[in-house]
Amino acid sequence: MAPLHVAVIGCGLIGGSLGMALRMLPGCGRYVVHAFDREAGRAGEAVQMGAADVAAASIREAVAGADLVVAAVPAEEVAGTVREASSHAPPSAVLTDVASIKGPIVEALAGKTPGGQAFVGGHPMAGSERAGLVAADPFLFQNAVYVLTPVASSPPAAVQRVREMAEAAGAQVVTLSPEEHDAAVAAASHLPHVAAVGLVLAAEACARDGVPVLQLAATGFRDVTRLAMGHEDVWKPILMMNRARLVEALRAFRDALDRIERAVATGDGEAVQSLLQRARALRQAFRLPAKGYGRPIWDLVVRLADRPGAIASVAGALAEEGLNIADIEILRVREGEAGTLRVGFVSEAAMLQAVQVLRRRGLQAWPR
Ligand SMILES: NC(=O)c1ccc[n+]([C@@H]2O[C@H](COP(=O)([O-])OP(=O)(O)OC[C@H]3O[C@@H](n4cnc5c(N)ncnc54)[C@H](O)[C@@H]3O)[C@@H](O)[C@H]2O)c1
Ligand SMILES: O=C(O)C(=O)C[C@]1(C(=O)O)C=C[C@@H](O)C=C1
């Protein structure tokens, strides 16, 4: 099969991860990645780190022979970057992006590129609070949902070319209209980001009043505020470009907080209980994918001795039974004594079988 030339503009977390995936994952030998970044030397670093085959000195150079152009730049830079790429790319190229907001970008570009090429909006639902090439990971998109937002005028062959790239990177493609996408990410991604920022600012205000917040901030605070470490250069344009939808989502959040506040302030224990119960049941019913997974994962936990080879013995026992580990995490370690490992499987049956396998080996294991 003839190689496909992909120009990745913007060699940060997402552009770098995509370049690595297309070059490194099995079955991806088809893609030749040409990289450009506006920071001098960054495209060269991308080549050194395995995220690109060729470093280009300009957008013009990067897209000269491109079959596919991916704008992996902050959302407010996408339209300008795509227009510049379009005016230098071959007429047969397909242009796409990875930005976290779609409506304004698709409206500006679909059917309106200067070179007449198709633009198909894209957004991988995978990322990190870390920015830059240093945080890039070839497995970032593995099993992640990758939204494409074609419009009526999008040629099916162009959509297919972007779909194949996303699937080659390991993702599962979901097609939505730009409006559906923006409404969904307002609640599922942009609001959680803003909520994390709000929690950190609230903790700072309490700390200023003399409350020893950070001394007691443990895994709970860490887990719900991780997103607040995301970079403002990436997040400011996302929030600004999805303003109306975000304001709606914030209103719903504020209503929920008001209900909780009223119940707490009036000492209405029954109302507090019912709100907590409802949220717990809803959250459990969501069965969200584990980080990096587009589908739910069934977890077990296993207690381990803190000694060399302890994890290998769990992995080995599972491998002998043909049980594939989909996700793994060390939850806690008491140095020199013991630790707890979380192991994820793609089906409940595999997880339950794994519990039995580990118990037969004398290990303490149970479904999580
Ligand atoms: N961070 C996430 O979790 C995440 C997840 C999915 C999608 N996205 C989207 O991916 C895009 C990139 O985000 P990121 O997290 O990779 O950011 P990043 O800061 O890690 O990387 C952005 C890169 O683009 C370069 N750049 C900026 N403007 C440029 C321009 N005009 N021309 C060429 N290069 C330029 C920067 O130098 C940087 O190397 C954004 O649109 C974002 O909304 C981010
Ligand atoms: O896991 C994270 O750190 C992310 O921020 C990833 C996340 C999200 O899940 O909301 C954030 C923004 C992107 O546009 C896509 C994915």
XYZ file of C-alpha atoms and ligand atoms in Angstrom:
428
model
C 0.000 0.000 0.000
C 1.340 3.468 -0.891
C 2.465 5.496 2.136
C 0.192 8.291 3.337
C 1.917 11.572 4.103
C 0.513 13.266 7.208
C 1.519 16.823 8.100
C 1.148 17.451 11.832
C 1.141 21.169 12.613
C 1.822 21.697 16.321
C 4.100 19.217 18.070
C 2.666 19.318 21.590
C 0.879 16.744 23.708
C -1.714 15.844 21.069
C 0.296 16.392 17.855
C 3.275 14.555 19.373
C 1.133 11.662 20.616
C -0.604 11.324 17.251
C 2.698 11.374 15.359
C 4.123 8.716 17.685
C 1.028 6.543 17.369
C 0.983 6.731 13.568
C 4.667 5.851 13.362
C 5.011 3.312 16.148
C 1.845 1.308 16.564
C 1.674 -2.066 14.840
C -0.091 -1.766 11.501
C 0.679 1.955 11.224
C 3.690 1.549 8.911
C 1.608 3.255 6.262
C 2.011 6.798 7.609
C 4.930 9.164 7.018
C 4.724 12.076 9.440
C 5.973 15.553 8.547
C 6.034 17.912 11.538
C 6.016 21.667 11.939
C 5.802 23.765 15.109
C 6.068 27.505 15.440
C 8.649 27.055 18.228
C 12.054 26.790 16.557
C 13.629 23.350 17.042
C 10.398 21.657 18.259
C 9.797 19.759 15.007
C 13.390 18.480 15.189
C 12.727 17.269 18.751
C 9.622 15.518 17.451
C 11.811 13.583 15.011
C 14.279 12.714 17.786
C 11.447 11.469 20.027
C 9.920 9.325 17.291
C 6.883 11.567 16.773
C 7.765 12.462 13.168
C 9.836 11.273 10.216
C 10.610 14.695 8.794
C 11.006 18.112 10.484
C 9.701 20.956 8.311
C 10.834 24.562 8.557
C 7.426 25.996 7.606
C 3.803 25.010 7.170
C 4.345 25.293 3.429
C 7.172 22.743 3.558
C 5.270 20.400 5.908
C 2.151 20.177 3.730
C 3.806 20.220 0.292
C 3.056 16.546 -0.512
C 0.468 15.881 2.188
C -2.459 13.479 1.903
C -3.667 14.550 5.338
C -3.006 17.705 7.378
C -3.696 17.715 11.133
C -3.813 21.070 12.919
C -2.831 20.157 16.496
C -2.561 23.733 17.750
C -4.571 25.626 20.412
C -8.232 26.018 19.363
C -8.005 29.727 18.518
C -5.083 29.007 16.139
C -6.825 26.237 14.208
C -8.721 28.225 11.562
C -5.695 30.361 10.619
C -3.386 27.342 10.590
C -5.760 25.319 8.396
C -6.189 28.233 5.970
C -2.433 28.633 5.624
C -1.956 24.875 5.193
C -4.752 24.749 2.626
C -3.156 27.361 0.431
C 0.038 25.269 0.148
C -1.326 21.692 0.276
C -2.198 19.601 -2.806
C -5.870 19.881 -3.905
C -6.352 16.193 -3.007
C -5.254 16.646 0.629
C -7.765 16.352 3.472
C -7.507 18.782 6.385
C -8.528 18.051 9.967
C -7.892 19.298 13.502
C -7.959 17.955 17.065
C -9.395 20.953 18.922
C -11.674 20.494 21.922
C -14.383 22.728 20.422
C -15.892 22.223 16.992
C -18.790 24.579 16.081
C -16.911 27.831 15.373
C -14.026 25.996 13.671
C -16.187 23.859 11.377
C -18.338 26.872 10.555
C -15.252 28.856 9.557
C -13.711 26.072 7.486
C -15.987 23.329 6.157
C -16.454 24.032 2.448
C -14.434 27.235 2.785
C -10.728 26.371 2.631
C -8.721 28.653 0.296
C -7.370 25.667 -1.671
C -10.812 24.012 -1.889
C -9.760 20.884 0.054
C -12.185 19.201 2.459
C -11.940 20.049 6.152
C -13.297 17.424 8.585
C -13.347 18.468 12.259
C -11.923 16.006 14.783
C -11.503 15.744 18.556
C -9.848 12.851 20.389
C -11.407 12.455 23.852
C -8.061 11.726 25.445
C -5.517 14.022 26.955
C -3.728 15.085 30.049
C -3.167 18.051 32.313
C 0.398 18.098 30.988
C 1.331 20.094 27.895
C 4.054 19.753 25.285
C 5.970 17.117 23.442
C 7.551 15.863 26.681
C 4.134 14.573 27.759
C 3.397 12.842 24.427
C 2.456 9.156 24.531
C 1.937 6.823 21.544
C -0.814 4.991 23.459
C -2.790 8.111 24.407
C -5.585 7.376 21.918
C -5.788 3.639 22.547
C -9.497 2.797 22.845
C -10.367 6.465 23.320
C -13.428 7.972 21.681
C -12.413 10.149 18.699
C -15.209 12.471 17.585
C -15.512 13.457 13.923
C -17.905 16.246 12.978
C -18.506 16.020 9.211
C -21.176 18.271 7.713
C -23.507 17.687 4.742
C -20.888 18.934 2.280
C -18.071 16.700 3.639
C -17.005 14.191 0.945
C -17.354 10.634 2.356
C -13.841 9.737 1.102
C -12.372 12.642 3.096
C -14.206 11.573 6.265
C -12.994 8.022 5.682
C -9.359 9.155 5.414
C -9.556 10.908 8.792
C -11.457 7.970 10.322
C -8.740 5.538 9.197
C -6.056 7.741 10.756
C -7.925 7.914 14.091
C -8.477 4.151 14.062
C -4.835 3.519 13.170
C -3.927 5.517 16.301
C -6.088 3.071 18.286
C -9.189 5.228 18.767
C -12.890 4.484 18.287
C -14.585 6.970 15.986
C -17.913 8.541 16.897
C -19.645 10.886 14.447
C -21.586 13.874 15.790
C -22.722 17.235 14.484
C -20.496 20.111 15.675
C -23.418 21.388 17.799
C -24.009 18.017 19.483
C -20.292 17.767 20.174
C -20.043 21.217 21.731
C -23.076 20.713 23.977
C -21.740 17.356 25.184
C -18.179 18.514 25.902
C -19.502 21.598 27.732
C -20.937 19.254 30.387
C -18.526 16.308 30.134
C -15.189 18.106 29.772
C -15.294 21.910 29.981
C -17.443 22.108 33.136
C -15.286 19.546 35.005
C -12.234 21.620 34.101
C -13.817 24.806 35.419
C -15.060 22.988 38.532
C -11.493 21.826 39.279
C -10.268 25.403 38.876
C -13.060 26.581 41.221
C -12.112 24.008 43.864
C -8.469 25.105 43.844
C -9.413 28.793 44.100
C -11.847 27.974 46.949
C -9.143 26.035 48.792
C -6.788 29.002 48.392
C -9.439 31.322 49.862
C -9.952 28.989 52.857
C -6.166 28.710 53.333
C -5.920 32.523 53.330
C -8.415 32.493 56.209
C -5.978 30.334 58.175
C -7.494 26.884 57.521
C -4.629 24.326 57.076
C -6.105 23.087 53.790
C -3.011 21.805 52.028
C -1.788 19.952 55.096
C -4.855 17.719 54.881
C -5.358 17.683 51.122
C -4.926 14.012 50.177
C -6.029 11.783 47.332
C -9.579 13.184 47.284
C -8.355 16.715 46.649
C -5.723 15.460 44.221
C -8.224 13.432 42.180
C -10.836 16.156 41.806
C -8.353 18.966 41.079
C -5.898 17.303 38.663
C -7.481 19.053 35.691
C -6.734 22.479 37.163
C -3.078 21.872 36.218
C -4.018 22.074 32.517
C -2.266 24.905 30.694
C -4.133 28.195 30.223
C -2.848 28.540 26.631
C -4.798 25.374 25.775
C -7.854 25.957 28.013
C -8.551 29.680 27.649
C -9.484 29.401 23.951
C -11.602 26.286 24.589
C -13.661 28.023 27.277
C -13.916 31.265 25.291
C -15.055 29.450 22.135
C -17.747 27.393 23.922
C -19.043 30.249 26.061
C -22.799 29.899 25.625
C -22.815 26.142 26.239
C -20.411 26.436 29.163
C -22.591 29.095 30.797
C -25.585 26.700 30.528
C -23.546 23.885 32.093
C -22.316 26.216 34.857
C -25.926 27.191 35.576
C -26.853 23.518 36.016
C -23.827 23.062 38.289
C -24.711 26.138 40.335
C -28.313 24.856 40.701
C -27.004 21.548 41.997
C -24.661 23.322 44.438
C -27.530 25.577 45.562
C -29.697 22.538 46.312
C -26.910 20.993 48.370
C -26.197 24.294 50.130
C -29.879 24.797 51.034
C -30.149 21.306 52.463
C -26.934 21.686 54.487
C -27.696 25.244 55.666
C -31.152 24.310 56.902
C -29.919 21.119 58.551
C -32.217 19.059 56.322
C -30.431 15.701 56.735
C -33.017 13.834 54.683
C -32.518 16.139 51.699
C -28.708 15.797 52.032
C -29.053 12.013 52.176
C -31.289 11.913 49.125
C -28.983 14.159 47.036
C -25.919 12.068 47.942
C -27.780 8.833 47.260
C -29.002 10.048 43.875
C -25.524 11.213 42.787
C -23.913 7.956 43.908
C -26.469 5.849 42.034
C -26.156 7.969 38.886
C -22.374 7.956 38.945
C -22.279 4.173 39.452
C -24.754 3.656 36.628
C -22.601 5.734 34.257
C -19.895 3.013 34.311
C -17.383 5.400 32.817
C -14.369 4.138 30.895
C -11.093 3.929 32.771
C -8.505 6.541 31.780
C -7.559 5.896 28.191
C -10.441 3.484 27.616
C -13.462 4.032 25.406
C -15.419 1.285 27.164
C -16.006 0.316 30.783
C -13.381 -1.681 32.579
C -14.103 -4.255 35.302
C -11.573 -3.984 38.118
C -10.272 -6.311 40.768
C -7.874 -5.450 43.546
C -5.152 -7.764 44.755
C -2.972 -7.410 47.819
C 0.743 -7.835 47.177
C 3.820 -8.438 49.242
C 6.276 -5.558 48.724
C 9.040 -7.686 47.214
C 10.706 -7.936 43.808
C 8.612 -9.971 41.395
C 5.284 -9.513 43.237
C 3.611 -7.767 40.297
C 5.217 -10.203 37.852
C 3.675 -13.129 39.766
C 0.186 -11.620 39.351
C 0.765 -10.809 35.683
C 2.278 -14.265 35.085
C -0.648 -16.098 36.712
C -3.131 -14.156 34.578
C -1.093 -14.673 31.412
C -0.972 -18.446 32.005
C -4.783 -18.471 32.017
C -4.935 -16.309 28.854
C -6.447 -13.389 30.805
C -5.497 -10.088 29.215
C -4.823 -7.126 31.521
C -6.550 -4.033 30.096
C -5.478 -1.571 32.778
C -3.241 -1.714 35.854
C -2.450 0.674 38.709
C -0.674 0.484 42.046
C -3.166 1.963 44.490
C -1.099 2.011 47.670
C 2.237 0.817 48.953
C 3.452 0.473 52.503
C 7.184 0.554 51.905
C 8.853 -2.789 52.702
C 5.577 -4.500 53.666
C 2.676 -4.627 51.239
C 0.752 -2.880 48.538
C -2.527 -2.971 46.659
C -2.794 -3.374 42.915
C -5.834 -2.570 40.760
C -6.126 -4.727 37.634
C -8.738 -3.988 34.944
C -10.394 -6.324 32.417
C -12.652 -5.690 29.438
C -15.430 -7.977 30.703
C -16.950 -8.828 34.048
C -16.509 -12.542 33.305
C -12.746 -12.108 32.750
C -12.442 -10.114 35.974
C -14.321 -12.750 38.026
C -12.217 -15.533 36.480
C -9.062 -13.564 37.340
C -10.155 -13.248 40.983
C -10.467 -17.056 41.158
C -7.096 -17.584 39.428
C -5.319 -15.283 41.904
C -7.082 -16.791 44.932
C -5.994 -20.273 43.822
C -2.415 -18.949 43.949
C -2.956 -17.954 47.581
C -3.349 -14.229 46.856
C -5.991 -12.011 48.421
C -8.039 -10.709 45.495
C -11.592 -9.427 45.167
C -13.800 -7.550 42.659
C -13.622 -3.818 43.166
N -4.605 18.736 26.272
C -5.591 17.867 26.106
O -5.920 17.082 26.998
C -6.306 17.834 24.785
C -7.092 16.717 24.468
C -7.740 16.667 23.229
C -7.601 17.736 22.339
N -6.849 18.803 22.686
C -6.695 19.891 21.699
O -5.439 19.690 21.060
C -4.894 20.940 20.624
C -3.457 21.038 21.081
O -3.412 20.926 22.479
P -2.147 20.300 23.230
O -2.646 19.853 24.560
O -1.408 19.373 22.340
O -1.282 21.636 23.445
P 0.302 21.767 23.632
O 0.512 23.098 24.270
O 0.851 20.566 24.291
O 0.841 21.820 22.130
C 0.522 22.818 21.209
C 1.693 22.979 20.257
O 1.285 23.807 19.184
C 2.333 24.750 18.889
N 1.691 25.889 18.265
C 0.862 26.799 18.821
N 0.414 27.648 17.886
C 0.964 27.253 16.715
C 0.861 27.731 15.374
N 0.119 28.776 15.076
N 1.556 27.075 14.417
C 2.327 26.010 14.711
N 2.462 25.518 15.958
C 1.778 26.135 16.940
C 2.944 25.036 20.253
O 4.268 25.541 20.123
C 2.901 23.643 20.904
O 4.069 22.902 20.610
C -5.824 22.021 21.194
O -6.653 22.490 20.166
C -6.636 21.298 22.240
O -7.931 21.856 22.397
C -6.174 18.877 23.861
O -7.657 13.603 31.129
C -7.436 14.801 30.989
O -6.569 15.353 31.625
C -8.183 15.621 30.061
O -8.256 16.784 30.304
C -8.743 15.037 28.858
C -9.962 15.703 28.253
C -11.208 15.319 29.056
O -11.356 14.150 29.348
O -12.021 16.179 29.366
C -9.812 17.175 28.220
C -9.913 17.908 27.111
C -9.901 17.297 25.810
O -10.445 18.062 24.837
C -10.211 15.896 25.796
C -10.080 15.155 26.895
